[in-house]
CSV table of C-alpha atoms and ligand atoms in Angstrom, one decimal:
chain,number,residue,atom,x,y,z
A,1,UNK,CA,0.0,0.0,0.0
A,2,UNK,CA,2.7,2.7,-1.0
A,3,UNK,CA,1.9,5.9,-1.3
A,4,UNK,CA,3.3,9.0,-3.4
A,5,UNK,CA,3.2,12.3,-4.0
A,6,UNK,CA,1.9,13.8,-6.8
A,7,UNK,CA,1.5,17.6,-7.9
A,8,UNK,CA,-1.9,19.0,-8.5
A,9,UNK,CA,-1.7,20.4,-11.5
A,10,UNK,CA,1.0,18.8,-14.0
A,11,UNK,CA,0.2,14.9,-12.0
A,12,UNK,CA,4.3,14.5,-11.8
A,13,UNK,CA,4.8,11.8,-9.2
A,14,UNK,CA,7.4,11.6,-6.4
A,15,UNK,CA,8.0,9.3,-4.2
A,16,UNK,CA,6.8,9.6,-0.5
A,17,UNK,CA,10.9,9.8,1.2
A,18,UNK,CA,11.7,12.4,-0.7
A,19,UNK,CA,11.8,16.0,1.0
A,20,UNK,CA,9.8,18.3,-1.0
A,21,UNK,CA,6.7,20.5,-0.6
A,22,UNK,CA,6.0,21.7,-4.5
A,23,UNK,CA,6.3,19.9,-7.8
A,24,UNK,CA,9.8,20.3,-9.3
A,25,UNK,CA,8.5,20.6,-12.6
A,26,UNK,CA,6.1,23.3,-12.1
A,27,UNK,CA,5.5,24.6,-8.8
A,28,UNK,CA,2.0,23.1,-8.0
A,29,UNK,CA,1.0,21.9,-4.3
A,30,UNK,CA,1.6,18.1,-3.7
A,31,UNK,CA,-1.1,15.9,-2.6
A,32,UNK,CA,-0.1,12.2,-0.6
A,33,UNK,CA,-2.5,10.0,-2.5
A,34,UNK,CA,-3.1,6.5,-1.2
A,35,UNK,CA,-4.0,3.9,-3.4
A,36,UNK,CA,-7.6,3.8,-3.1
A,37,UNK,CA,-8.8,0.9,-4.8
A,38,UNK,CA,-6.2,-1.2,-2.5
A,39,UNK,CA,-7.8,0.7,0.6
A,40,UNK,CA,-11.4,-0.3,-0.4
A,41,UNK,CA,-10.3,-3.5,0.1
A,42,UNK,CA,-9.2,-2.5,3.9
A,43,UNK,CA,-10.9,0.4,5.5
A,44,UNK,CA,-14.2,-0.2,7.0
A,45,UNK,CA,-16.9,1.7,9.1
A,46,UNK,CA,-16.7,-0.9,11.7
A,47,UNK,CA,-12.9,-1.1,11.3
A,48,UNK,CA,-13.3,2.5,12.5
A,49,UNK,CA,-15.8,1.7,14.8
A,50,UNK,CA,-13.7,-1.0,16.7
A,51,UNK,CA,-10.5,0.7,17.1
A,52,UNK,CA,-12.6,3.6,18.9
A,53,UNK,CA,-12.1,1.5,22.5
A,54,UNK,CA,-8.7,1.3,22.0
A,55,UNK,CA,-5.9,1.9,24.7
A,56,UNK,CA,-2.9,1.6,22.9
A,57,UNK,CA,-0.6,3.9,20.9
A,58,UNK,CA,-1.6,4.8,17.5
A,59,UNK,CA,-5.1,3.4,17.6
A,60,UNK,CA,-6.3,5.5,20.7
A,61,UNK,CA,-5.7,8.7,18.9
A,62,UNK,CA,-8.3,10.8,17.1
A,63,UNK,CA,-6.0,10.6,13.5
A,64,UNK,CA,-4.2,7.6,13.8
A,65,UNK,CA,-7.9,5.5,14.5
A,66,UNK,CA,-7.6,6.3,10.3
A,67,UNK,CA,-4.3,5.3,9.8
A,68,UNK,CA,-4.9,3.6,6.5
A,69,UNK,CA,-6.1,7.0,5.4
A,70,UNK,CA,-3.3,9.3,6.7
A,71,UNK,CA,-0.2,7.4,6.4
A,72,UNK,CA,-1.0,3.3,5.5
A,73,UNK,CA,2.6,2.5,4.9
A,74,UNK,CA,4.2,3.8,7.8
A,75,UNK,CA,5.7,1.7,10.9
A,76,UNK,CA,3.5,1.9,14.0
A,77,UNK,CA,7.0,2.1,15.9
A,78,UNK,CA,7.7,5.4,14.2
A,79,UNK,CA,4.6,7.8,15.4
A,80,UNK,CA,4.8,10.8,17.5
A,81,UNK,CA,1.8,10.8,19.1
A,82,UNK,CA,-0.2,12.3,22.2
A,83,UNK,CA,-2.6,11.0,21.7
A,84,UNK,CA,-4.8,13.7,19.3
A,85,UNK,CA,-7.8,14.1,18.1
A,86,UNK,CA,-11.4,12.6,19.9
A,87,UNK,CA,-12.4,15.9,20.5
A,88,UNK,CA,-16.3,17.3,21.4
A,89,UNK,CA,-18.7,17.1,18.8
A,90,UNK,CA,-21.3,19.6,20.3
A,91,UNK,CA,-25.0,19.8,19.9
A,92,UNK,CA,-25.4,23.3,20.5
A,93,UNK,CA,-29.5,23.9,20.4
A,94,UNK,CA,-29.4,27.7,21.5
A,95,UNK,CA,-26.7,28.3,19.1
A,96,UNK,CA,-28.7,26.9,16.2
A,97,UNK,CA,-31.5,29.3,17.4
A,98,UNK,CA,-29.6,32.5,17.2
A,99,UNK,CA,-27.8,31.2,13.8
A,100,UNK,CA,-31.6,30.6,12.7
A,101,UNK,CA,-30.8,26.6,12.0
A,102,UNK,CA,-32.6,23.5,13.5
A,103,UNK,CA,-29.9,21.7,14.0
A,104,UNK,CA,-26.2,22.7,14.8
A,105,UNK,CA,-23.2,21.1,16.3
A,106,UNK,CA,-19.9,22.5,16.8
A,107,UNK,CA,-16.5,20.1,16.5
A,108,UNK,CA,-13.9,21.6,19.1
A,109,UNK,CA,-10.6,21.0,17.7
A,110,UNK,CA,-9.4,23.4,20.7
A,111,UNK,CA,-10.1,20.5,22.6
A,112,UNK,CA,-6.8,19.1,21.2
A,113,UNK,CA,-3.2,18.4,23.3
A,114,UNK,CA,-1.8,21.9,22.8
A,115,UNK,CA,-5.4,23.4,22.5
A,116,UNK,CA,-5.6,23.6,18.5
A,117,UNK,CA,-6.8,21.3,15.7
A,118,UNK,CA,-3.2,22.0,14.2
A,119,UNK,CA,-2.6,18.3,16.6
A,120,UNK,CA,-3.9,16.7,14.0
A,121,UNK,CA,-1.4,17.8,11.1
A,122,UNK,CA,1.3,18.0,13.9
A,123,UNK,CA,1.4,14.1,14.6
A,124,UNK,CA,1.5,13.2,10.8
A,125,UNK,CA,3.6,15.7,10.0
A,126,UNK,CA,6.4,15.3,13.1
A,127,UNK,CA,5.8,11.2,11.9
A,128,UNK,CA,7.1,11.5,8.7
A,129,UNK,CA,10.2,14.3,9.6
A,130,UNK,CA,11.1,11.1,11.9
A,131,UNK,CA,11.0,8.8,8.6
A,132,UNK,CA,12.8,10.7,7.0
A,133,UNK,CA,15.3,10.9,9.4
A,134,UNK,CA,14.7,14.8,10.1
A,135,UNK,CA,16.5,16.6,12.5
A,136,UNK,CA,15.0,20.1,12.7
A,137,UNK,CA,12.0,21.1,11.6
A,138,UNK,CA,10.2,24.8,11.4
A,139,UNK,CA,7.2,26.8,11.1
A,140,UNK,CA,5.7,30.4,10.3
A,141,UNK,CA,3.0,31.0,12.5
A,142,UNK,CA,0.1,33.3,14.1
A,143,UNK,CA,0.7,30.6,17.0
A,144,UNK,CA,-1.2,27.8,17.1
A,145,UNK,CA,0.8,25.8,14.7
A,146,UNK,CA,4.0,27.0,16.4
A,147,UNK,CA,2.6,25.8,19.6
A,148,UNK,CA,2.0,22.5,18.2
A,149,UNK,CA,5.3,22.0,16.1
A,150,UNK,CA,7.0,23.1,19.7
A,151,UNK,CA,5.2,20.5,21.9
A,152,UNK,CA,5.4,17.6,19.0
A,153,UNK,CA,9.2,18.5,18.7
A,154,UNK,CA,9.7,18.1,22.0
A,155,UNK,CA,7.9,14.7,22.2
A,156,UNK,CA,9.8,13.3,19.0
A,157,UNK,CA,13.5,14.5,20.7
A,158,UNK,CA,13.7,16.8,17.8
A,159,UNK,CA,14.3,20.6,17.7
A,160,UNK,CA,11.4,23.0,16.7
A,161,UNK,CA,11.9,26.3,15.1
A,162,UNK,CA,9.5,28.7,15.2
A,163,UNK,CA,9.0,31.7,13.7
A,164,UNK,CA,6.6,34.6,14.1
A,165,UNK,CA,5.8,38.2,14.3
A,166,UNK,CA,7.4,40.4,16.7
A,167,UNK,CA,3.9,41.6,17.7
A,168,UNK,CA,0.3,40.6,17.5
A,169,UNK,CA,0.7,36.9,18.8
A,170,UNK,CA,-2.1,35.6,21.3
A,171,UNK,CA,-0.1,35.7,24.8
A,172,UNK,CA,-1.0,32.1,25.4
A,173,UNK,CA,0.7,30.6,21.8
A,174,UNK,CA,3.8,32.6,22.3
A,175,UNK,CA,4.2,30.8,26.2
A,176,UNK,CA,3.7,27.7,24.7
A,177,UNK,CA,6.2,28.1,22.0
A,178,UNK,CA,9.0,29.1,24.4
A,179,UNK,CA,7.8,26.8,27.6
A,180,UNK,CA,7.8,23.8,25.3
A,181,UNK,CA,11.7,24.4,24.2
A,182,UNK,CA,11.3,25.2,20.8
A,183,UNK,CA,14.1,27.9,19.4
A,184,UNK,CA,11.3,30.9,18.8
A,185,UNK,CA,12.1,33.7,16.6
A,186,UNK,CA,10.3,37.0,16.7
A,187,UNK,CA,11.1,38.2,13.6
A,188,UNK,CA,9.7,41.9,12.3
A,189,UNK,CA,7.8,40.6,9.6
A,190,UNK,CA,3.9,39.3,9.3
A,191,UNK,CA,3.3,35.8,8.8
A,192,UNK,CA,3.7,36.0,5.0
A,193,UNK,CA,6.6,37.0,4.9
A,194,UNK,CA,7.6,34.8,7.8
A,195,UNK,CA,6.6,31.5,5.8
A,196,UNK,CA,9.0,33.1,2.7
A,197,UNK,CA,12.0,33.3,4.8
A,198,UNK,CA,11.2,30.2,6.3
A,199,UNK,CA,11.0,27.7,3.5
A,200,UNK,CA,14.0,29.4,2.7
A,201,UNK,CA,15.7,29.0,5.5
A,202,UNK,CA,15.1,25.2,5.7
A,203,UNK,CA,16.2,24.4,2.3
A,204,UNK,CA,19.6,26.2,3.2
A,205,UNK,CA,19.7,24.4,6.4
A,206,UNK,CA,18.0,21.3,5.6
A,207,UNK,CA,15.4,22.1,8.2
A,208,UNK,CA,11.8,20.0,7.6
A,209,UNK,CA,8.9,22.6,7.1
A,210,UNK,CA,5.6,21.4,8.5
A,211,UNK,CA,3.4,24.7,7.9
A,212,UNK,CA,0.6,23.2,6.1
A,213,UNK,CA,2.4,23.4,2.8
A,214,UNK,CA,3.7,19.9,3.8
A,215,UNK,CA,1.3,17.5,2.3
A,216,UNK,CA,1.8,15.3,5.2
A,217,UNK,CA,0.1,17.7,7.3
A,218,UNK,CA,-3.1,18.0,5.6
A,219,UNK,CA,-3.8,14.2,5.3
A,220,UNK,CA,-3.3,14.8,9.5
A,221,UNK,CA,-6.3,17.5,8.8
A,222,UNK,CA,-8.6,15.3,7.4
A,223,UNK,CA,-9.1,13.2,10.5
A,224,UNK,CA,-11.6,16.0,11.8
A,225,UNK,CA,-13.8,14.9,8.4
A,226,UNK,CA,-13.2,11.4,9.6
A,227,UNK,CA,-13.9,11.6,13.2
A,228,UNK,CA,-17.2,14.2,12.8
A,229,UNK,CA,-18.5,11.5,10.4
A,230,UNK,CA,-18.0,8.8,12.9
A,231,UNK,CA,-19.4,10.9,15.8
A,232,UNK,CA,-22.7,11.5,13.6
A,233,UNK,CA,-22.6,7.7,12.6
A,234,UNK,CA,-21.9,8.4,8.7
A,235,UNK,CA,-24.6,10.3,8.3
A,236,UNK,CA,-23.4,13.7,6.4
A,237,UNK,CA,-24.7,17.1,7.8
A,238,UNK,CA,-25.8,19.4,4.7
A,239,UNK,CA,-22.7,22.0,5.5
A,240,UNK,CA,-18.9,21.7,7.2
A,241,UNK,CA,-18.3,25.7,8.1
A,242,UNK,CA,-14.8,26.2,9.1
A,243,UNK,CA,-12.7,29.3,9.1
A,244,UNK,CA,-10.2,30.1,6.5
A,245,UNK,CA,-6.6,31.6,6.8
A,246,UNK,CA,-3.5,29.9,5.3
A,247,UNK,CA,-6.4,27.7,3.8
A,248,UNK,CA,-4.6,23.9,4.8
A,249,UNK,CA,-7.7,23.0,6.8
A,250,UNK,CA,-10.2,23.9,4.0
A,251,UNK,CA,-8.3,22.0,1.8
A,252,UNK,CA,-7.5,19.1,4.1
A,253,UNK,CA,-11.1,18.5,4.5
A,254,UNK,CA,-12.0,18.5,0.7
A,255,UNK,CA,-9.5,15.9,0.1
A,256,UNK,CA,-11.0,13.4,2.9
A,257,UNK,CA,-14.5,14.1,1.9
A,258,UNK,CA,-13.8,13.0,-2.0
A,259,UNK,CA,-11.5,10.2,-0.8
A,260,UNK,CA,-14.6,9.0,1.6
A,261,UNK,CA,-16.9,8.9,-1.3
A,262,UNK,CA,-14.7,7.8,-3.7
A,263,UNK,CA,-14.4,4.6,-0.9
A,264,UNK,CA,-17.9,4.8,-0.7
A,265,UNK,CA,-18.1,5.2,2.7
A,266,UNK,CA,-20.8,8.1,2.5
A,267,UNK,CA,-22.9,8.3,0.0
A,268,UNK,CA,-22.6,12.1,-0.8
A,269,UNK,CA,-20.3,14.9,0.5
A,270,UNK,CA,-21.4,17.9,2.9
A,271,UNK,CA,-20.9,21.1,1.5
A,272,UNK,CA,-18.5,23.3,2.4
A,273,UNK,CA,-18.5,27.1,4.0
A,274,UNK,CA,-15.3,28.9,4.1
A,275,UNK,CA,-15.3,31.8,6.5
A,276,UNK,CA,-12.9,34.8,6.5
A,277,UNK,CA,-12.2,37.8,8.4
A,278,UNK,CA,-13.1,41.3,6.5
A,279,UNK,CA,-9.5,42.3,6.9
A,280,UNK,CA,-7.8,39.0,5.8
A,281,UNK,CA,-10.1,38.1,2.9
A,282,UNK,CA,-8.2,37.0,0.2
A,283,UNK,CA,-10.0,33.9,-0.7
A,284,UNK,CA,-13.3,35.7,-0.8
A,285,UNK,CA,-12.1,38.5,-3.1
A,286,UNK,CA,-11.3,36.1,-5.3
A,287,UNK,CA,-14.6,33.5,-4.6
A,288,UNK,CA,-16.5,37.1,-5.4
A,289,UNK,CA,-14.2,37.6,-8.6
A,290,UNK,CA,-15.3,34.4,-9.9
A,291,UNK,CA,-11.5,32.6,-8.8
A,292,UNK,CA,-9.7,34.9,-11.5
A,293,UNK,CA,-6.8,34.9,-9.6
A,294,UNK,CA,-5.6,35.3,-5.8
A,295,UNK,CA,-4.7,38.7,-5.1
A,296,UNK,CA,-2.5,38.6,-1.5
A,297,UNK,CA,-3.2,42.0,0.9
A,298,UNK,CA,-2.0,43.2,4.2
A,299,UNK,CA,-4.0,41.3,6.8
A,300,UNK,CA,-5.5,42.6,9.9
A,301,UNK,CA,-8.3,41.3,12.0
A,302,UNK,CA,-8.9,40.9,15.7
A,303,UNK,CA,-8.6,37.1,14.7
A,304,UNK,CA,-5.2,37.5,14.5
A,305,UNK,CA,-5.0,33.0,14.5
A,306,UNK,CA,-6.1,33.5,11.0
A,307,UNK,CA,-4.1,37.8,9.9
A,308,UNK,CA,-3.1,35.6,6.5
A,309,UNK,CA,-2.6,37.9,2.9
A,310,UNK,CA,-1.4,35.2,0.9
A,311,UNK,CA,-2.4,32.0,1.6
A,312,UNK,CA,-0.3,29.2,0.5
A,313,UNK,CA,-3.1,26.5,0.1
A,314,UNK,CA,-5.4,28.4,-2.4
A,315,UNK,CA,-5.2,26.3,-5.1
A,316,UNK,CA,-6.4,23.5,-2.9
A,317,UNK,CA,-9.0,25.6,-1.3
A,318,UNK,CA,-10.6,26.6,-4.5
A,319,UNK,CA,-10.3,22.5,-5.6
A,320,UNK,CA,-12.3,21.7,-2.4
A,321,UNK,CA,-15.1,24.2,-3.1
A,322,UNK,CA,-15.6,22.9,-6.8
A,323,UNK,CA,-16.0,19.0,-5.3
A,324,UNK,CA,-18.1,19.9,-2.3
A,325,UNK,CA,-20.0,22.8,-4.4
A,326,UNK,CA,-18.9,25.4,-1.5
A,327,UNK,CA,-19.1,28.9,-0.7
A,328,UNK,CA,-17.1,31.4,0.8
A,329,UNK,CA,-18.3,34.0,3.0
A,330,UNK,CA,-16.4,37.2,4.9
A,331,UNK,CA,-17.4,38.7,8.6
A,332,UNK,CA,-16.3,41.9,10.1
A,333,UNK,CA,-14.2,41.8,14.1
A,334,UNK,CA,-17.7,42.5,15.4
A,335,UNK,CA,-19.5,39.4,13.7
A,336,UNK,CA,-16.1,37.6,15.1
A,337,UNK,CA,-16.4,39.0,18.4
A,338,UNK,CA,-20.2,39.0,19.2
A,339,UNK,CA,-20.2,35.3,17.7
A,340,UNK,CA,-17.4,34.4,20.1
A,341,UNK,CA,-19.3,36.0,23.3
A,342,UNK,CA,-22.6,33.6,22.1
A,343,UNK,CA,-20.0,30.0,22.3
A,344,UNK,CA,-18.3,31.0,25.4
A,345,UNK,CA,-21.3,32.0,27.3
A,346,UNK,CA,-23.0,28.3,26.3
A,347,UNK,CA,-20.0,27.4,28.4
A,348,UNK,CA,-17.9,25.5,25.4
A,349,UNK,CA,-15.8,28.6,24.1
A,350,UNK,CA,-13.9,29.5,21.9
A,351,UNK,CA,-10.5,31.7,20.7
A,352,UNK,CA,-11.4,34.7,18.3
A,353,UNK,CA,-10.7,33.0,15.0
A,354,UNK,CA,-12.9,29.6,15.7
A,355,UNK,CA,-16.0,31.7,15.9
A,356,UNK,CA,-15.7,33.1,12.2
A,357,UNK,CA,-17.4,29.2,12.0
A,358,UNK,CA,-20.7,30.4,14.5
A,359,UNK,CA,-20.4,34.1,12.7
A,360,UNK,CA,-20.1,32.9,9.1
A,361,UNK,CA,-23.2,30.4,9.1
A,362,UNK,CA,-25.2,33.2,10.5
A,363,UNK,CA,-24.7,35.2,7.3
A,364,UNK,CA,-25.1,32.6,5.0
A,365,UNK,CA,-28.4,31.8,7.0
A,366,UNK,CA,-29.3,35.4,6.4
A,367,UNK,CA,-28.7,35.9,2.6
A,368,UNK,CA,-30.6,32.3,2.3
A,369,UNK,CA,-27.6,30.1,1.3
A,370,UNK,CA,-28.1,28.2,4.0
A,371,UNK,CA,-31.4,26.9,4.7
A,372,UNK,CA,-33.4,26.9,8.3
A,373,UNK,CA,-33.8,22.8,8.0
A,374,UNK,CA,-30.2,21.9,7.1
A,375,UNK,CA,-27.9,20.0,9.7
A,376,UNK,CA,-24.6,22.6,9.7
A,377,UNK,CA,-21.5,21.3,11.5
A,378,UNK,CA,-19.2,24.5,12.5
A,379,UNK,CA,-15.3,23.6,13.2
A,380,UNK,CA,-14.0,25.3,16.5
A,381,UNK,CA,-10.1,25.5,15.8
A,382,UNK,CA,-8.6,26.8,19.1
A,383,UNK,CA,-9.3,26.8,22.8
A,384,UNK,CA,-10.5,29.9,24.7
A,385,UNK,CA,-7.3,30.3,27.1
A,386,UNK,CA,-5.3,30.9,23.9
A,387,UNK,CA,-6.1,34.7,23.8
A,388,UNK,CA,-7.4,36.1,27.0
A,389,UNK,CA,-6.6,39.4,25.8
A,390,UNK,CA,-8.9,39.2,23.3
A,391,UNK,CA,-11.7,38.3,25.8
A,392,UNK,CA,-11.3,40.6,28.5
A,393,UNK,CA,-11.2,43.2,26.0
A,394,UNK,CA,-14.3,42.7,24.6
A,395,UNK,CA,-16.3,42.1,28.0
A,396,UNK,CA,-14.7,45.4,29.1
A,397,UNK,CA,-15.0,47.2,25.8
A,398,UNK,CA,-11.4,47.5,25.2
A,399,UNK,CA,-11.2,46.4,21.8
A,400,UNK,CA,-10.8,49.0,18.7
A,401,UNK,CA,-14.0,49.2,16.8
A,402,UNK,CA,-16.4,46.6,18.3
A,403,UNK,CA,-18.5,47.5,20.6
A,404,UNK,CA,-19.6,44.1,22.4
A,405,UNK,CA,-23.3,43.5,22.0
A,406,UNK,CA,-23.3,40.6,24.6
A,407,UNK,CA,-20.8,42.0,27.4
A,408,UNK,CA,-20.3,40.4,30.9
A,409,UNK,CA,-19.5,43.0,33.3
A,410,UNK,CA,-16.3,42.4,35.6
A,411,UNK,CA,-17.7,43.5,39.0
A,412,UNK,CA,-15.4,45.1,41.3
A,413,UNK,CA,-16.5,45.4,45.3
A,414,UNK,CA,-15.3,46.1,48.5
A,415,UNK,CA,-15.2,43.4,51.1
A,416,UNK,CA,-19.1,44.8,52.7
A,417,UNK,CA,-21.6,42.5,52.6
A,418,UNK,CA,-23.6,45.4,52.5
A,419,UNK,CA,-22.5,46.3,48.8
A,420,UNK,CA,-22.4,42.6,47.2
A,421,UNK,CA,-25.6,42.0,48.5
A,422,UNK,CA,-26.6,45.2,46.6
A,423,UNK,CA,-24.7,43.9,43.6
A,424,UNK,CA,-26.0,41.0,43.9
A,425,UNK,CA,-29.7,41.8,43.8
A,426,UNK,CA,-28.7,44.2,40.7
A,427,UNK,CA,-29.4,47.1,42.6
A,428,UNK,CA,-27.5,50.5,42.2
A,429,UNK,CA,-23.8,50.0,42.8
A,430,UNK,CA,-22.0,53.5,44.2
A,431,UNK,CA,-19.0,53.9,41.9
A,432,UNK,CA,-15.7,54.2,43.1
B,1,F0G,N1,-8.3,28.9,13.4
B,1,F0G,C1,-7.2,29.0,14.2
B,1,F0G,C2,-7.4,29.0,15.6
B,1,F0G,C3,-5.9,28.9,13.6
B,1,F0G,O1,-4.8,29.0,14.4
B,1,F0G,C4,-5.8,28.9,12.2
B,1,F0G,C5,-4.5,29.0,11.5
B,1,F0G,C6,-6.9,28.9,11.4
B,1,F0G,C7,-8.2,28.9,12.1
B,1,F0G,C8,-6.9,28.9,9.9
B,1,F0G,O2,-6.6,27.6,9.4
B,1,F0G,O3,-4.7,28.1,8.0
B,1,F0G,O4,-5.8,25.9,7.8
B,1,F0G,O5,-6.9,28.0,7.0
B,1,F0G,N2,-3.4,29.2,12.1
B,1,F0G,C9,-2.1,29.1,11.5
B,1,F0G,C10,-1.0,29.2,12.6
B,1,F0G,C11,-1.8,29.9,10.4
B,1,F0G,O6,0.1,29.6,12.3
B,1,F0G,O7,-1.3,28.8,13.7
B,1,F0G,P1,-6.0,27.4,8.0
């Protein structure tokens, strides 16, 4: 059951131990395809379904329960693992009610090791940099991915490189980074530019990039297709809305879908909602523009998990959309914000960037693309503690241009029973 890289646009094949992350021929993105019709033979809902009481390393984990789908060839012996994945699948009724849906559930992928879905990609990616004998390997990041590559470097005895911006990094990413050993870089440059120089880098150094421009990666992504699917006991919800930035999870999750059907294991693919932030809209300029071209800009949202110009998996994304007849849709830091405020207060929460998922079906509910009786899944990528800042400022209206429609007001007190009693009965509290 080997496996090989092949570019997306010409079809040149590689083999799977070599290190490379665009066709040499012509630049196109690489996809890992598996041989299917071998797999058919193999893969199973109830193999799925068996290995889900499993205690033992890879089987227990939320990606490697699919191994024949991720990574069939590779030695059991060799996975870094946590174990990922098995994360919250969410019915979330009140939700569905303020999105104007029946029926809503939302996947927590913050519910990951290091508190982002980037696990997922992280364990297959970190698995084959130890097949191939890797060393080093590196990332550009907004933080989650560098928190990941840090904690999976650690586990795997490798060293993790990290680089980001020098400002605008969620307080709780950047501790992880530097608590979990990796050498971080704060480099004065946005993440763009920070993914140039570091694909550079690593092909000077022979460093092993595992932003999601790594194949490997993204077939580590698809295991939140897999694992939603098994959670809802194959039957497909009408629409997967996830939130868009460098674009590898969008992409990720077309390429499981199609494989899935192409397997028959479902009987028809979901469709797909891409959600961006207003200021780091890329993909929907050029969703809007009829995908003429990508045209990169100068991000800047609240969300800053997805502040992304030029993301490196557009070709993939706009691939996933055409199989899973998608739709892209665009919400200001307010939608973000306010959207945010509804998930945490149902007590699940979220970081700033997840709820574009929660924001973005709301608008598509509204302008009638999505319909009141459809079953919508919406992906939550990151845990709430990864950006406190973000929170706090919001509840205590703090943040540039939002003004929070569902604050939570911080009281503050003296130690007089007198006064909390007061507060407490929501009477008139005497400033101080
Ligand atoms: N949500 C969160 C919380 C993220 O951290 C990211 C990406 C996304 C959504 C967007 O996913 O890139 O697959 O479209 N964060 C990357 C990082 C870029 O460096 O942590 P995507």
């Amino acid at each position: 059951m080997q496996s090989i890289l092949q570019c997306m646009d010409c079809g040149r094949q590689y083999p799977i131990d070599k290190v490379l992350y665009t066709c040499e021929a012509c630049g196109g993105l690489l996809d890992v395809q598996h041989d299917l019709d071998t797999l058919k033979q193999v893969v199973s809902r109830a193999l799925f379904d068996e290995r889900l009481s499993s205690l033992d390393t890879p089987y227990n984990s939320g990606v490697w329960r699919y191994k024949e789908l991720i990574h069939p060839a590779i030695d059991n012996e060799q996975v870094v693992s946590r174990p990922e994945g098995n994360t919250n699948l969410y019915p979330a009724p009140r939700l569905a009610e303020w999105a104007g849906v029946t029926r809503l559930y939302l996947k927590h992928e913050g519910e990951n090791p290091s508190g982002s879905f980037k696990d997922r990609g992280m364990t297959s990616g970190v698995t084959q940099a130890r097949a191939l004998g890797m060393k080093r390997v590196a990332c550009a990041s907004t933080g989650n991915t560098s928190s990941s590559l840090a904690a999976y470097a650690a586990l795997a005895d490798m060293e993790g490189i990290i680089f980001f911006q020098n400002r605008g990094v969620a307080l709780g990413k950047l501790a992880q980074g530097i608590a979990y050993g990796a050498t971080a870089m704060q480099i004065n440059a946005d993440f763009d530019r920070n993914l140039e120089l570091v694909r550079e880098i690593a092909e000077r150094l022979n460093i092993y990039v595992l932003n999601s421009v790594n194949p490997f990666r993204l077939e580590g992504q698809k295991s939140i297709m897999f694992e939603m699917l098994q959670q809802l006991r194959w039957q497909v919800p009408d629409w997967v809305v996830v939130p868009g930035g460098n674009l590898g999870n969008s992409s990720a999750f077309g390429k499981a879908l199609k494989e899935l059907f192409e397997l028959g294991m479902i009987d028809r693919l979901p469709r797909l909602a891409i959600i961006q932030a207003e200021g780091a809209n890329p993909l929907y300029r050029a969703y809007k523009r009829g995908f003429d071209h990508l045209e990169p800009l100068k991000a800047h949202t609240v969300a800053t998990a997805i502040k992304i110009g030029n993301p490196v998996n557009y070709p993939k994304a706009v691939r996933a959309l055409g199989w899973t007849d998608g739709v892209v849709e665009s919400v200001t830091d307010q939608e973000i914000m306010d959207a945010k405020a509804m998930i945490d207060r149902q007590g699940i929460g979220c970081e700033p960037a997840s709820a574009c998922s929660l924001a973005g079906a709301r608008k598509l509910v509204d302008a009638g693309i999505i319909r009141k009786g459809e079953t919508v899944v919406g992906i939550l990528t990151g845990h709430i503690l990864k950006d406190p800042d973000a929170t706090i400022g919001y509840h205590s209206n703090q943040l540039e241009n939002i003004t929070p429609s569902y604050p939570n007001k911080l009281h503050q007190a003296e130690p007089s029973i007198e006064e909390i009693t007061r507060i407490l009965q929501g009477e008139a509290i005497p400033t101080h």
